[in-house]
PDB file of C-alpha atoms in Angstrom:
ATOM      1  CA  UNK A 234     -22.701 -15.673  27.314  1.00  0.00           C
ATOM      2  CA  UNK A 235     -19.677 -18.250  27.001  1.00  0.00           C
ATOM      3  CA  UNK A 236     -21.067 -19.075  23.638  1.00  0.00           C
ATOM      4  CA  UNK A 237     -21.375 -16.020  22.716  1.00  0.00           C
ATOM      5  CA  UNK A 238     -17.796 -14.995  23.482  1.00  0.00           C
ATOM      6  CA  UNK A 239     -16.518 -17.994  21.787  1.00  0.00           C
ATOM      7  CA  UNK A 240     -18.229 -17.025  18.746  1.00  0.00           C
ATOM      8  CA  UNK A 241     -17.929 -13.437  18.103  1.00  0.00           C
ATOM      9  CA  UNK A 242     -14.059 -13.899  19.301  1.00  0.00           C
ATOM     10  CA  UNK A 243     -13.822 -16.638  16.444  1.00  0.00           C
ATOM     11  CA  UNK A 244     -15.376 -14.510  13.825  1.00  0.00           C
ATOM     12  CA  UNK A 245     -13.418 -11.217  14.697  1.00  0.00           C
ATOM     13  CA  UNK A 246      -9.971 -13.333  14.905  1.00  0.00           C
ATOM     14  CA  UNK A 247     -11.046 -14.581  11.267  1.00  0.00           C
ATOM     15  CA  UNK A 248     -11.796 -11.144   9.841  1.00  0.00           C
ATOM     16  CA  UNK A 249      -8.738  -9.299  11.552  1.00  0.00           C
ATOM     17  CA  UNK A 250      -6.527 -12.293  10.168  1.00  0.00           C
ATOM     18  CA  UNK A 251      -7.678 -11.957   7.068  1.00  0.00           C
ATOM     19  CA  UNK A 252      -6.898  -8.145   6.766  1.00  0.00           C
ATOM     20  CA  UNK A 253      -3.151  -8.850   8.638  1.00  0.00           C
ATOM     21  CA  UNK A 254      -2.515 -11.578   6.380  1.00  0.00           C
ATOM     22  CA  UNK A 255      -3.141  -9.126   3.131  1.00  0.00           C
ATOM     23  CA  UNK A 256      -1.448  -6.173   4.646  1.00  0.00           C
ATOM     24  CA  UNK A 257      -0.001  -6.818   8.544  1.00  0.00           C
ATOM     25  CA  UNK A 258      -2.578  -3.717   9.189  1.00  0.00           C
ATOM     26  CA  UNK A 259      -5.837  -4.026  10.989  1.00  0.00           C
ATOM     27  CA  UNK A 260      -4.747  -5.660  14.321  1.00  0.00           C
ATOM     28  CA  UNK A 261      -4.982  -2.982  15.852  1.00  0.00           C
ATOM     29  CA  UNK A 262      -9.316  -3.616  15.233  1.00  0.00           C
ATOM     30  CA  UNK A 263      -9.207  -6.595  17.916  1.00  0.00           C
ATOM     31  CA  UNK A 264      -8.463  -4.667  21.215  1.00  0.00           C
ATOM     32  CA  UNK A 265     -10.518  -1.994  20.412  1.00  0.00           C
ATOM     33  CA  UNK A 266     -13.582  -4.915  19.206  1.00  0.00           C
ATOM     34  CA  UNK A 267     -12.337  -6.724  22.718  1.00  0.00           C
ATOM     35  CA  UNK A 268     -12.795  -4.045  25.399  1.00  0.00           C
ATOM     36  CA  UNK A 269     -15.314  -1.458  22.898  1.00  0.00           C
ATOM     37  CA  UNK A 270     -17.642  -4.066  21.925  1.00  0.00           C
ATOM     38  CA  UNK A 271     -17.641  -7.119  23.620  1.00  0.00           C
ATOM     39  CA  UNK A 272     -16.824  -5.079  27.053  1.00  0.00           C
ATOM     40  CA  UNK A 273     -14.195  -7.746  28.107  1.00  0.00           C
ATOM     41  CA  UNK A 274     -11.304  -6.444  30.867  1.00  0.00           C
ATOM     42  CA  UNK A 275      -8.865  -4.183  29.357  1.00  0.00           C
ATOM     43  CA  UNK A 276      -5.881  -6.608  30.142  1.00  0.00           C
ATOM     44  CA  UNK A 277      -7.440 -10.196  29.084  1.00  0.00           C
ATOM     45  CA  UNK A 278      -8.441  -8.196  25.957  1.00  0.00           C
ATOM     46  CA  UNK A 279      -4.821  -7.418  25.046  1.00  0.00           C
ATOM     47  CA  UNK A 280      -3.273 -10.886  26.034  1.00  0.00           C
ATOM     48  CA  UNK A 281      -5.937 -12.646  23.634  1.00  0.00           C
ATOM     49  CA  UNK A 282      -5.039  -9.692  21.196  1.00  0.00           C
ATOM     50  CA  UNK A 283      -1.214 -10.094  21.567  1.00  0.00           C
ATOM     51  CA  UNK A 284      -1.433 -13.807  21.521  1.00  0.00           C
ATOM     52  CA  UNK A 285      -3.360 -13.401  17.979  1.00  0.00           C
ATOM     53  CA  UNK A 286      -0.457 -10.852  16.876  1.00  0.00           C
ATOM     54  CA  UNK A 287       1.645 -13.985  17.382  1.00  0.00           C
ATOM     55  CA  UNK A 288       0.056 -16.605  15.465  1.00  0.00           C
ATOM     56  CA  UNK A 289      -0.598 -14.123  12.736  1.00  0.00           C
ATOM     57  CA  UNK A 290       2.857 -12.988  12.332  1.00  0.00           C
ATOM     58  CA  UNK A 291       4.351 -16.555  12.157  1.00  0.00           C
ATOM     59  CA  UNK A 292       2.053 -17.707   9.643  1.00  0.00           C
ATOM     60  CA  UNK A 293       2.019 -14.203   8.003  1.00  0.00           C
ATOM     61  CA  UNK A 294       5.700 -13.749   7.694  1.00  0.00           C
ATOM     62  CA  UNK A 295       6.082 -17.152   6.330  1.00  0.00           C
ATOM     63  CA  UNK A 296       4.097 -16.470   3.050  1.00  0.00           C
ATOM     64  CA  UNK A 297       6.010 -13.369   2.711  1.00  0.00           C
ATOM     65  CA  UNK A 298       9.201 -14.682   2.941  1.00  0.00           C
ATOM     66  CA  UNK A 299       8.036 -17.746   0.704  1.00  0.00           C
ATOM     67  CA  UNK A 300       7.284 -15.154  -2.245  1.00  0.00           C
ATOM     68  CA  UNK A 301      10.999 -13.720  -1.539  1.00  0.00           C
ATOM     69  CA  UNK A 302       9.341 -10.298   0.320  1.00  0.00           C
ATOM     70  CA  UNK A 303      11.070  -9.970   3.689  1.00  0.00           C
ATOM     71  CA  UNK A 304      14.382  -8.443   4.715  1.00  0.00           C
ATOM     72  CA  UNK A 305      15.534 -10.833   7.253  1.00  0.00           C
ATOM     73  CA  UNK A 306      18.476  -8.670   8.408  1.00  0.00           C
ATOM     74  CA  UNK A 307      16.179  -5.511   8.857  1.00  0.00           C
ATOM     75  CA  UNK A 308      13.621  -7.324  10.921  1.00  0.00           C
ATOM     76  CA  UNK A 309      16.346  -9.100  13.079  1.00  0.00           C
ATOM     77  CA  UNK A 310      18.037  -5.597  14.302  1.00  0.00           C
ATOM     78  CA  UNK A 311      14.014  -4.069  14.348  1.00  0.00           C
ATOM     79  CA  UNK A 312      13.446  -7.296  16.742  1.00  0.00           C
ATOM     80  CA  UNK A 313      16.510  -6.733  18.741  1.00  0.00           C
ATOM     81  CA  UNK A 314      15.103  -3.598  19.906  1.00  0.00           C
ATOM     82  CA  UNK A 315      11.571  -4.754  20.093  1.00  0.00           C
ATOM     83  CA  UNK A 316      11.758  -7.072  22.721  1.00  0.00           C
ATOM     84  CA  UNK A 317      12.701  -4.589  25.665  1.00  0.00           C
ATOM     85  CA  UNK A 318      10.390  -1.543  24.047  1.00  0.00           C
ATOM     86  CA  UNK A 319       7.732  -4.609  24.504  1.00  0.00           C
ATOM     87  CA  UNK A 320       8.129  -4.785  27.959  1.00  0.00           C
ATOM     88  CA  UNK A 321       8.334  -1.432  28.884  1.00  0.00           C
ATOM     89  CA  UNK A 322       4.861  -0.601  26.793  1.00  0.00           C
ATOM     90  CA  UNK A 323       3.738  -3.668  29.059  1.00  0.00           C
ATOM     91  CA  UNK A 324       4.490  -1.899  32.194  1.00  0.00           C
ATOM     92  CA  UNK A 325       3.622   1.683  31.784  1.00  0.00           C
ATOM     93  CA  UNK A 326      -0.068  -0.063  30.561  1.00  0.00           C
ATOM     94  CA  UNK A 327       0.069  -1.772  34.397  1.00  0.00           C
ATOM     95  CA  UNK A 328       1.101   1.511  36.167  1.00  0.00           C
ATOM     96  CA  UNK A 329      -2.505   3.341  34.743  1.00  0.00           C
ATOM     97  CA  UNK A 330      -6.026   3.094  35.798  1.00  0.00           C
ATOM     98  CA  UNK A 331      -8.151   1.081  33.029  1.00  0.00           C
ATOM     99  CA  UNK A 332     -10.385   3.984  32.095  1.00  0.00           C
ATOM    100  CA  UNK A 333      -6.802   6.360  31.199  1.00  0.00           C
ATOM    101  CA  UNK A 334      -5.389   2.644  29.092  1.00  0.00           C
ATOM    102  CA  UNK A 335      -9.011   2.201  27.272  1.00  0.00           C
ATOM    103  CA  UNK A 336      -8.934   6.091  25.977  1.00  0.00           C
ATOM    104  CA  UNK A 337      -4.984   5.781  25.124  1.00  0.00           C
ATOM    105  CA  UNK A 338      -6.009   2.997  23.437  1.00  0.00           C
ATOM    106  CA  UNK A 339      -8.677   4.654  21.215  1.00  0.00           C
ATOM    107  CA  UNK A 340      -6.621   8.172  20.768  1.00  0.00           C
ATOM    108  CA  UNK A 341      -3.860   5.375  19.574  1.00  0.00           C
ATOM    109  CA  UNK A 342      -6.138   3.596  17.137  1.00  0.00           C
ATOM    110  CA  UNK A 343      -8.021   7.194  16.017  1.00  0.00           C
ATOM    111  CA  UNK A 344      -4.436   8.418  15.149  1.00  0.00           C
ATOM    112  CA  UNK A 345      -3.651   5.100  13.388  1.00  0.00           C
ATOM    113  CA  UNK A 346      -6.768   5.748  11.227  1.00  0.00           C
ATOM    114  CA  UNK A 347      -5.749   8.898  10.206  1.00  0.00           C
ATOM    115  CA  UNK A 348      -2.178   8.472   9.213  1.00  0.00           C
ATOM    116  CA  UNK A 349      -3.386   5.588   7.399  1.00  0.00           C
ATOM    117  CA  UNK A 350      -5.775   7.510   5.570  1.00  0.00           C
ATOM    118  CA  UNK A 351      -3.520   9.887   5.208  1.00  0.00           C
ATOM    119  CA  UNK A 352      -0.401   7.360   3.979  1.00  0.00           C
ATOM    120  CA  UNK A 353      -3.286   5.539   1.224  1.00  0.00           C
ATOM    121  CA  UNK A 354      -4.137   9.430  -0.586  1.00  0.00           C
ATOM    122  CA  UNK A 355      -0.919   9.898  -1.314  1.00  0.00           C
ATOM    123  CA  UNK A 356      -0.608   6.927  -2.981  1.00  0.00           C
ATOM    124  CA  UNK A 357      -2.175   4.965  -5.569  1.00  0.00           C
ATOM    125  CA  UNK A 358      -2.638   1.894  -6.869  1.00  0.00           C
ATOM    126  CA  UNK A 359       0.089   1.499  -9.334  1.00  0.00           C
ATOM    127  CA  UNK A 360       3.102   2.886  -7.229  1.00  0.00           C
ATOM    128  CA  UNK A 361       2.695   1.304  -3.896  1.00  0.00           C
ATOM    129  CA  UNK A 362       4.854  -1.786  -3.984  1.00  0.00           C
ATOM    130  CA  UNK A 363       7.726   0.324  -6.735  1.00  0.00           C
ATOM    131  CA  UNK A 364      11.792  -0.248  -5.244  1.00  0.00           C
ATOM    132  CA  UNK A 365      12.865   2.986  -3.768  1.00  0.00           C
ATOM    133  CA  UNK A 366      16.022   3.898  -2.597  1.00  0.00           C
ATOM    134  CA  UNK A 367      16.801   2.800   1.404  1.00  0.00           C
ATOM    135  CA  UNK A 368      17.366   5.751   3.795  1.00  0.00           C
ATOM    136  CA  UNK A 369      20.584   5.877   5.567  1.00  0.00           C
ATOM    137  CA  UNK A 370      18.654   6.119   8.593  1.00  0.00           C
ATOM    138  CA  UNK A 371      18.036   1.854   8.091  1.00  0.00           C
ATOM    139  CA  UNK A 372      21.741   0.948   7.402  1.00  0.00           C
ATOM    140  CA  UNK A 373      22.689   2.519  10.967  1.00  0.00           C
ATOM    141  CA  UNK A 374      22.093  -0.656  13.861  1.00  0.00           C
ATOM    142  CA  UNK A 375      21.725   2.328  16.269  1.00  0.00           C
ATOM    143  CA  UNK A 376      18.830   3.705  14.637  1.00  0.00           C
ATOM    144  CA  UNK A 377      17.122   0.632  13.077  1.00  0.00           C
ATOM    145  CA  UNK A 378      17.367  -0.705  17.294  1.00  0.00           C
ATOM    146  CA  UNK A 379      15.905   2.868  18.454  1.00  0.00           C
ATOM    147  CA  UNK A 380      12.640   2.567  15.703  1.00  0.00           C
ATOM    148  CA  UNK A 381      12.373  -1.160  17.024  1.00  0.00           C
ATOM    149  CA  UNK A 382      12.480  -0.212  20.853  1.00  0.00           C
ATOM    150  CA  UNK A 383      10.181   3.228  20.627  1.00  0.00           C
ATOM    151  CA  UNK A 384       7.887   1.525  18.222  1.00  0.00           C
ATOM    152  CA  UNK A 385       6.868  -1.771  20.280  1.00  0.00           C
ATOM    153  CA  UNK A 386       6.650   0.585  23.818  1.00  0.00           C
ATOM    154  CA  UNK A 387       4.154   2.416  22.281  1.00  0.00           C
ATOM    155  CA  UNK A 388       2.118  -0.861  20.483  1.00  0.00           C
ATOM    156  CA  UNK A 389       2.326  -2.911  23.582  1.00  0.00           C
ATOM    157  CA  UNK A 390       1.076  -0.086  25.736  1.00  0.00           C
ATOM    158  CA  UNK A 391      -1.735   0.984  23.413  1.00  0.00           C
ATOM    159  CA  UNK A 392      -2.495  -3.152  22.119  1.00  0.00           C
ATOM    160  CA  UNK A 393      -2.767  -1.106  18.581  1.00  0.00           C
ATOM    161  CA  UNK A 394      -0.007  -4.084  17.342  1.00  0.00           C
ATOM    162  CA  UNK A 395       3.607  -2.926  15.528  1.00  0.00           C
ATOM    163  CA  UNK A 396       2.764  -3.431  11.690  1.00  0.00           C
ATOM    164  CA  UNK A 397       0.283  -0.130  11.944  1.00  0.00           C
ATOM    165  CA  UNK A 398       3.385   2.181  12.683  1.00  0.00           C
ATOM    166  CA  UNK A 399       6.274   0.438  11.148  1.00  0.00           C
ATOM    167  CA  UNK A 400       4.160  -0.123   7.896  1.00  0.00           C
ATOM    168  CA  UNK A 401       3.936   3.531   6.694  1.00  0.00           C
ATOM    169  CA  UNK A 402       7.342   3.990   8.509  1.00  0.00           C
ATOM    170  CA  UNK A 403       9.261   1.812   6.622  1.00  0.00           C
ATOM    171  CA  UNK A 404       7.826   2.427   3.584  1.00  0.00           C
ATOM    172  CA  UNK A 405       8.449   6.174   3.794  1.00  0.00           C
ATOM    173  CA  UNK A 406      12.440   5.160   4.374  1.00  0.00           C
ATOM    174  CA  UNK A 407      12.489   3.715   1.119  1.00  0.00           C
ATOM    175  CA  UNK A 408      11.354  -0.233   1.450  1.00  0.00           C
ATOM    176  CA  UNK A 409       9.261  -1.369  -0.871  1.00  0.00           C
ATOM    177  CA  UNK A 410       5.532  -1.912   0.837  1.00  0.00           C
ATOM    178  CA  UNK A 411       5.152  -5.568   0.492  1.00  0.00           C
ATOM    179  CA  UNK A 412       8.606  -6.118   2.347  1.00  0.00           C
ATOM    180  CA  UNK A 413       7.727  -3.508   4.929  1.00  0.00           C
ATOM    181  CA  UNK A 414       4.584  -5.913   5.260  1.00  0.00           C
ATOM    182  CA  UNK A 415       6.550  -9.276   5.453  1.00  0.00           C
ATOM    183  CA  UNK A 416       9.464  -7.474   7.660  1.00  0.00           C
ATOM    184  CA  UNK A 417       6.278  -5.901  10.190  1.00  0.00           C
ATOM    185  CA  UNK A 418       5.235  -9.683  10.422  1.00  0.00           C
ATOM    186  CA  UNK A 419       7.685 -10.948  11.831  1.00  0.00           C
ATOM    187  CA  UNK A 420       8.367  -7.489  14.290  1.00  0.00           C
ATOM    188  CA  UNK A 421       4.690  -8.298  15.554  1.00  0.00           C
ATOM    189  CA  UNK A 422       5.712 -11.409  16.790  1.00  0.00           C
ATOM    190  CA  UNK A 423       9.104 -10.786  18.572  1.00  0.00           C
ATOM    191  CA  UNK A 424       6.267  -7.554  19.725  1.00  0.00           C
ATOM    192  CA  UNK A 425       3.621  -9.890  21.175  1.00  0.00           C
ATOM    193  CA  UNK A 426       5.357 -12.755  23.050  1.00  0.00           C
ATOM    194  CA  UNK A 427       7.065 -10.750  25.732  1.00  0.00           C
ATOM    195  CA  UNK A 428       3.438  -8.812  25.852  1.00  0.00           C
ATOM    196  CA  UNK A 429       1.199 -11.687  25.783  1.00  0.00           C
ATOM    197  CA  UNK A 430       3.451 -12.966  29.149  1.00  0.00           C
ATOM    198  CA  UNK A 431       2.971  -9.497  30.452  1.00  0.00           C
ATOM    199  CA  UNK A 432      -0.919  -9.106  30.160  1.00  0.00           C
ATOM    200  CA  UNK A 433      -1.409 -13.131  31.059  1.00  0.00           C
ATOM    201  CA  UNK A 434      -0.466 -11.867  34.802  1.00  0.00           C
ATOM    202  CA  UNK A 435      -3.147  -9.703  34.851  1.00  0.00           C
ATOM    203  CA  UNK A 436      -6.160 -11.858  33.372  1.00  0.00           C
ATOM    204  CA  UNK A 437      -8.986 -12.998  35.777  1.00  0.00           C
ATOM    205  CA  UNK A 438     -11.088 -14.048  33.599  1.00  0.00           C
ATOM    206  CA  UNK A 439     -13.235 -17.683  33.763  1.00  0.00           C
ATOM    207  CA  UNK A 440     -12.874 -20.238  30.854  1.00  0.00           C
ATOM    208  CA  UNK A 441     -10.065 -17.781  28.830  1.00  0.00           C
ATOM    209  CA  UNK A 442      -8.989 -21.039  28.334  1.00  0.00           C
ATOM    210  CA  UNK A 443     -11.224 -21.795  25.428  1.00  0.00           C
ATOM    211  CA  UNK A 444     -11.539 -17.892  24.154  1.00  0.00           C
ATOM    212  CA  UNK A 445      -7.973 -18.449  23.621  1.00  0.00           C
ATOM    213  CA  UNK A 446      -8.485 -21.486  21.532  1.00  0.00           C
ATOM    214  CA  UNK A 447     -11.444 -19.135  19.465  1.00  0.00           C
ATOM    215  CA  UNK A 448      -8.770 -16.782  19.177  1.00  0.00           C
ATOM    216  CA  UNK A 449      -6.255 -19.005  17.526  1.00  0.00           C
ATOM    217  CA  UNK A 450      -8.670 -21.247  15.151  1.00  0.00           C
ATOM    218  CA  UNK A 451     -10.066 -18.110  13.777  1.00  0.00           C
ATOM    219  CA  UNK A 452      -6.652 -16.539  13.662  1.00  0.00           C
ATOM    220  CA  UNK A 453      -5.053 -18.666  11.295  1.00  0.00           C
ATOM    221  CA  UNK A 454      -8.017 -19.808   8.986  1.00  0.00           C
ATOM    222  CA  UNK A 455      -8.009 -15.873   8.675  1.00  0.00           C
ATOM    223  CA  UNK A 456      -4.192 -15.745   8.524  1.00  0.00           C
ATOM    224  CA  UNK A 457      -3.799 -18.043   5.885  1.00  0.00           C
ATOM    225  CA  UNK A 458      -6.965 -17.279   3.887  1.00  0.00           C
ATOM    226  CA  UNK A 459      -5.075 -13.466   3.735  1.00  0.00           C
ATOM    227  CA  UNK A 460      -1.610 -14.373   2.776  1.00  0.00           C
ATOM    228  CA  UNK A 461      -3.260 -16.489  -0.133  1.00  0.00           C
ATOM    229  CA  UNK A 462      -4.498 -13.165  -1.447  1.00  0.00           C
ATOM    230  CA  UNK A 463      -1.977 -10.747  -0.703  1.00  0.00           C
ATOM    231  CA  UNK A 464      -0.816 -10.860  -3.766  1.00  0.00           C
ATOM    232  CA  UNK A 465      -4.183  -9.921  -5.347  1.00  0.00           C
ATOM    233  CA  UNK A 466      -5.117  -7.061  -3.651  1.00  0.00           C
ATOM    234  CA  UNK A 467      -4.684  -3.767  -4.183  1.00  0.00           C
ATOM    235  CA  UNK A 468      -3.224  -2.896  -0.532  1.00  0.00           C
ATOM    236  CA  UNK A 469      -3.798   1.126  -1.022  1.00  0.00           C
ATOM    237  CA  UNK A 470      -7.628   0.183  -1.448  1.00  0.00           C
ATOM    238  CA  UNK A 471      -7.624  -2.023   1.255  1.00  0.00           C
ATOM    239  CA  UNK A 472      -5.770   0.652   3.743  1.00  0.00           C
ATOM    240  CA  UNK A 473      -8.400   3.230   2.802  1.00  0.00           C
ATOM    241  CA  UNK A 474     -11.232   0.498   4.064  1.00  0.00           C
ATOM    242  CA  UNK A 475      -9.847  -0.168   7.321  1.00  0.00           C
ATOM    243  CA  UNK A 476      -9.198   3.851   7.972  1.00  0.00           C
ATOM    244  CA  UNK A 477     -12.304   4.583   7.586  1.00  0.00           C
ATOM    245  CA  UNK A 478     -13.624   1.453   9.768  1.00  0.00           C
ATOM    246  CA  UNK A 479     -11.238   2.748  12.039  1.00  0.00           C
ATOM    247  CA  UNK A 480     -11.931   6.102  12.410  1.00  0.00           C
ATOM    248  CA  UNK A 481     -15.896   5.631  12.913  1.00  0.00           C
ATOM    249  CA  UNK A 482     -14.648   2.441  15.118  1.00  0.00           C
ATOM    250  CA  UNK A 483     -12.546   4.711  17.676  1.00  0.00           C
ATOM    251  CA  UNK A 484     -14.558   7.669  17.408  1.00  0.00           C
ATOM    252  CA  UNK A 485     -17.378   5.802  18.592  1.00  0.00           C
ATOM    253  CA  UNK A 486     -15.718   4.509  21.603  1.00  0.00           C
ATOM    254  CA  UNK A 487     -14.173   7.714  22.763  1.00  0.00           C
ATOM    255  CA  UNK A 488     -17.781   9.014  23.170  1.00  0.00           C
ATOM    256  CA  UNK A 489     -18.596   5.823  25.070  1.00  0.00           C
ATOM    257  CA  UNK A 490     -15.851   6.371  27.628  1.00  0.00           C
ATOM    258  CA  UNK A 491     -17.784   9.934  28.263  1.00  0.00           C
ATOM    259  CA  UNK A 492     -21.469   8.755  28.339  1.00  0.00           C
TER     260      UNK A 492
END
């Protein structure tokens, strides 16, 4: 069974690093792969998750602001506001009975789905990543802190990770979509490490030890392997994939919870 963990955690890390290091979106596949499919506890699930957000962002953000997409001042006042939203999300999960956290979890991840699906019709593959003008809304600290706060309460709660609502957020505000990826990054991060020290006080589980390495090996071969690529890769066809997966993915496991 060990072995089995080990391995499937390894291969999913790889295959959700991948997708984050093309887009920052799909994260939000490894909780729901964690507790859904590989019936692990609820809270273990999210600290390997979070912990995964974490080495993914780092390497992530890196390529991205190595190719001269991120906006270091927007993800700073973002961050700012992410690290108490973090905690909060951390302890409204705590205050919940597991069964109530698994199904926010999957609404969170259904409704993901869909606004991707949504966000990737209306675009296409030639206007995606064109400069638009920034909303006021972004040059105000107030608000940018406010997005930041509200946005990693509700990612830490759900485990659904911050690039899957700031993405389409940001984007919508007027930043162009590959620095709304690079700037997400590096949110994800500032998101995970006061969550990853949140859930660690609630895992029980034997040898998490050595998931946690799985976690991190397959993490950043599928990290880097993605940020290689980024640039190749059509992200609106990419965001329609991982909908879909999404939608079947969470749909599924709603009916579960009711079996």
């Amino acid at each position: 069974m060990l072995i089995y963990l080990f391995v499937m955690i390894l291969i999913a890390n790889f295959f959700v690093g991948v997708l984050l290091g093309i887009s920052s979106i799909g994260g939000f596949l490894l909780p729901l792969i964690f507790v859904g499919f590989l019936d692990m506890p609820l809270r273990d699930s999210l600290a390997l998750s979070f912990f995964s957000f974490a080495v993914a962002g780092l390497i992530g953000a890196y390529y991205y602001w190595k190719s001269g997409n991120m906006d270091v001042k927007l993800a700073t006042f973002l961050s700012i506001g992410s690290i108490p939203g973090a905690l909060i999300g951390v302890k409204l999960n705590s205050l919940i009975p597991d069964h109530t956290a698994k199904l926010l979890l999957y609404l969170f991840v259904l409704l993901s789905g869909v606004l991707l699906l949504i966000k990737s019709k209306k675009g296409n593959g030639n206007d995606t990543d064109k400069a638009h003008k920034p909303s006021k809304l972004l040059e105000s600290k107030a608000s940018t802190f406010i997005i930041g706060l509200i946005s990693a309460a509700i990612c830490s709660l759900t485990g659904a990770g911050g690039p899957i609502l700031l993405v389409p957020l940001l984007t919508n505000l007027g930043v162009r979509i590959r620095v709304a990826v690079g700037v997400c990054l590096l949110n994800s991060v500032v998101i995970a490490i006061p969550s990853v020290f949140g859930y660690f006080q609630y895992s029980d589980m034997e040898n998490f030890t050595l998931l946690l390495v799985a976690s991190v090996v397959g993490q950043i071969i599928g990290t880097i392997t993605g940020s290689i690529f980024s640039n190749k890769v059509k992200i609106n066809h990419l965001s329609i994939s991982i909908a879909a997966l999404t939608m079947i993915s969470s749909i599924y496991m709603i009916i579960t919870l009711f079996i």
